[in-house]
Tab-separated table of C-alpha atoms in Angstrom:
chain	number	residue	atom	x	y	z
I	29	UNK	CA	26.561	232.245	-1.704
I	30	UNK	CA	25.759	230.967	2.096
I	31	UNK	CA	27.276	227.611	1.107
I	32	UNK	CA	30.725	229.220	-0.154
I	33	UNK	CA	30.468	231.498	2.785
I	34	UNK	CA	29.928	228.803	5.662
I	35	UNK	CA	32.601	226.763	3.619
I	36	UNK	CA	35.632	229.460	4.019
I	37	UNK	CA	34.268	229.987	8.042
I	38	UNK	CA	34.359	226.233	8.172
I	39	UNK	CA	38.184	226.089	6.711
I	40	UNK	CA	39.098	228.778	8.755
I	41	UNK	CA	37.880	226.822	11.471
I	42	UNK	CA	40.023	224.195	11.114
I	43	UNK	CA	43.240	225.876	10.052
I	44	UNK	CA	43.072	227.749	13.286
I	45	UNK	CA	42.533	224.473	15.188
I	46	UNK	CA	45.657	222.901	13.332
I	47	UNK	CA	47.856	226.062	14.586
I	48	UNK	CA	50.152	225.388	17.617
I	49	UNK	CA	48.996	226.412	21.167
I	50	UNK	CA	51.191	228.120	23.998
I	51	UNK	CA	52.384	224.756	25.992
I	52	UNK	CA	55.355	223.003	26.411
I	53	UNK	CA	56.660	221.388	23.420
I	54	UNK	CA	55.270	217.799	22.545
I	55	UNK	CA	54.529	216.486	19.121
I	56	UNK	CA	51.902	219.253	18.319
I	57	UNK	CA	55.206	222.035	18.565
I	58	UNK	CA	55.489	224.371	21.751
I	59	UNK	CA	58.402	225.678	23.808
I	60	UNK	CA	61.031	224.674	24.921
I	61	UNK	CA	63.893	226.194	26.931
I	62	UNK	CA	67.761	225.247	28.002
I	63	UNK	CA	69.715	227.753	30.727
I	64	UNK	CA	73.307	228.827	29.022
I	65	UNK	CA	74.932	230.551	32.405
I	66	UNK	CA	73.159	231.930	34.515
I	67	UNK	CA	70.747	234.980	33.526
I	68	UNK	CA	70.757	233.642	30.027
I	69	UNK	CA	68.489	230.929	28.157
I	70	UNK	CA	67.624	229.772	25.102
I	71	UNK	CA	64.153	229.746	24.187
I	72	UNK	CA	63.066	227.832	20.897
I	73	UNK	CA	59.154	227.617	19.769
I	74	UNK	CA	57.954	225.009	17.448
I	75	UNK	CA	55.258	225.140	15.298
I	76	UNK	CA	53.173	223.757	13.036
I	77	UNK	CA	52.885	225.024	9.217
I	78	UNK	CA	49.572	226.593	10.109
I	79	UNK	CA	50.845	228.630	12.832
I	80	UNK	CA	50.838	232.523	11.617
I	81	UNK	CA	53.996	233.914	12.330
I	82	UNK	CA	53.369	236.511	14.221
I	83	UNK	CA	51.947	234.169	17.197
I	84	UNK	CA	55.227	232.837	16.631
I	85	UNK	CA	56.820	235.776	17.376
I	86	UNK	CA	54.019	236.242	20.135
I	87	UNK	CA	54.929	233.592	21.835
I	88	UNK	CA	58.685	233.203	21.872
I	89	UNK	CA	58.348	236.612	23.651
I	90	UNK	CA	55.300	235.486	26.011
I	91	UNK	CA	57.906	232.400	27.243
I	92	UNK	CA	60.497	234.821	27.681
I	93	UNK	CA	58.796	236.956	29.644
I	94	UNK	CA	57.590	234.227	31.644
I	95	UNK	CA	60.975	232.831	32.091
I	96	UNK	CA	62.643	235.760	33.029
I	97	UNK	CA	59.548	236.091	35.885
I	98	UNK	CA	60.263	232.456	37.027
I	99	UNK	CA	63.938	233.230	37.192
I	100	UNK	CA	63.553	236.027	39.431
I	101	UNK	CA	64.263	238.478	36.966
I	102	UNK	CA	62.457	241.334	35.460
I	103	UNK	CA	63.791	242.825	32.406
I	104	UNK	CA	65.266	241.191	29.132
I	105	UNK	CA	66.792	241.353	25.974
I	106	UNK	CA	66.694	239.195	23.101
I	107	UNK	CA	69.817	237.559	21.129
I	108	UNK	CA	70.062	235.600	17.884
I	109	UNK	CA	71.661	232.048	18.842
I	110	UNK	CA	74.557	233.448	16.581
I	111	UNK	CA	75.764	235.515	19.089
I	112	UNK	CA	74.335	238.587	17.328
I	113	UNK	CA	73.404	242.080	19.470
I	114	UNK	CA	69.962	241.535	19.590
I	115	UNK	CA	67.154	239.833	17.932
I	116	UNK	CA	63.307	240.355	16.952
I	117	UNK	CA	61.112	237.810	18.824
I	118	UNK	CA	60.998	234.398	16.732
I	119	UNK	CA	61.229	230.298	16.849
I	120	UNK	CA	64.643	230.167	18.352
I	121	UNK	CA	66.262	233.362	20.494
I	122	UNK	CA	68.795	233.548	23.035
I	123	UNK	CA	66.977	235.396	26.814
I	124	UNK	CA	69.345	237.483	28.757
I	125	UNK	CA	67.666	238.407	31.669
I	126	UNK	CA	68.371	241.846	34.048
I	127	UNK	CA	67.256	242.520	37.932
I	128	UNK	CA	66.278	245.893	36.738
I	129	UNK	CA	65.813	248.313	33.476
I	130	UNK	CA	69.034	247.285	30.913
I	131	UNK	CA	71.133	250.897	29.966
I	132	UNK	CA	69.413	252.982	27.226
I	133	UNK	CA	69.981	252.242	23.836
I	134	UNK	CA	69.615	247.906	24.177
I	135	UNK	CA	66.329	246.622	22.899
I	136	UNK	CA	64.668	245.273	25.889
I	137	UNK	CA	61.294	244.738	27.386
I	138	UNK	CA	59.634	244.513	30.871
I	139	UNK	CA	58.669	241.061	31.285
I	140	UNK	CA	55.519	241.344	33.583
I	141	UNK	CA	54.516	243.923	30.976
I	142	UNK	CA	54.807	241.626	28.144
I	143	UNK	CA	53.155	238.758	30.248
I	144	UNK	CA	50.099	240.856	30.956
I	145	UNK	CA	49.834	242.311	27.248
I	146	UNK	CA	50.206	239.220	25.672
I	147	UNK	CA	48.740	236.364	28.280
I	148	UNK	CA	45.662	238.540	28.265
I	149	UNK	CA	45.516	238.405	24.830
I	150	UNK	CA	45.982	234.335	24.151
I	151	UNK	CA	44.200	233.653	27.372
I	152	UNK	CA	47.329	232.656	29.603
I	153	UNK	CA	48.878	233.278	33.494
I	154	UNK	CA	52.338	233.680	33.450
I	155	UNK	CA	53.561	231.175	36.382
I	156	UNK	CA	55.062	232.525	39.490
I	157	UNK	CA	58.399	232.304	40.158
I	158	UNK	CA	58.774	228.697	41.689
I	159	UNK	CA	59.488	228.398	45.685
């Protein structure tokens, strides 16, 4: 029973090891972003098969978030690249970015909320707005 039991930890172990961290894209997977106009990016995330998807989800909002941040910006919305209203969080969305609180009714988020909920949880600083 111990040697089944260390054998699933020891899988477990090394699925999670396989799954793609928050970083800039390279050949593991990652992020990756492209401006559109100004106030609104593309964000795409990259993964490998082992990556659950709700750290997926995770972090296509965390770079989002810490886009919007480095843009100067502190609220956003999220759009499918189809040109749809508004999108959940996933491996490609499109960032519209506000100076203040979007009107009622949009789905939207505070980025340096989202940044401190979710860096805190996967260990990670959202960067400062470049000088």
């Amino acid at each position: 029973m111990k040697t089944k039991l260390t054998f699933i930890l020891a899988c477990a172990a090394l699925l999670a090891g396989c799954a793609t961290e928050y970083q800039p894209h390279n050949s593991e997977g990652g992020y990756s972003e492209a401006p559109i106009e100004p106030g609104v990016w593309r964000v795409k995330f990259a993964s490998t098969p082992y990556t659950l998807q709700q750290q997926i989800q995770d972090f296509s909002l965390l770079r989002s978030a810490e886009l919007t941040l480095q843009q100067g910006y502190s609220h956003f919305t999220l759009a499918a690249p189809d040109g749809k209203a508004s999108a959940q969080p996933g491996p490609d969305v499109v960032v519209r970015m506000f100076k203040q609180r979007p009107p009622n009714g949009v789905n939207q988020y505070d980025a340096r909320a989202v940044c401190d909920r979710l860096g805190t949880r996967y260990e990670v600083t959202c960067q400062p707005r470049p000088l």
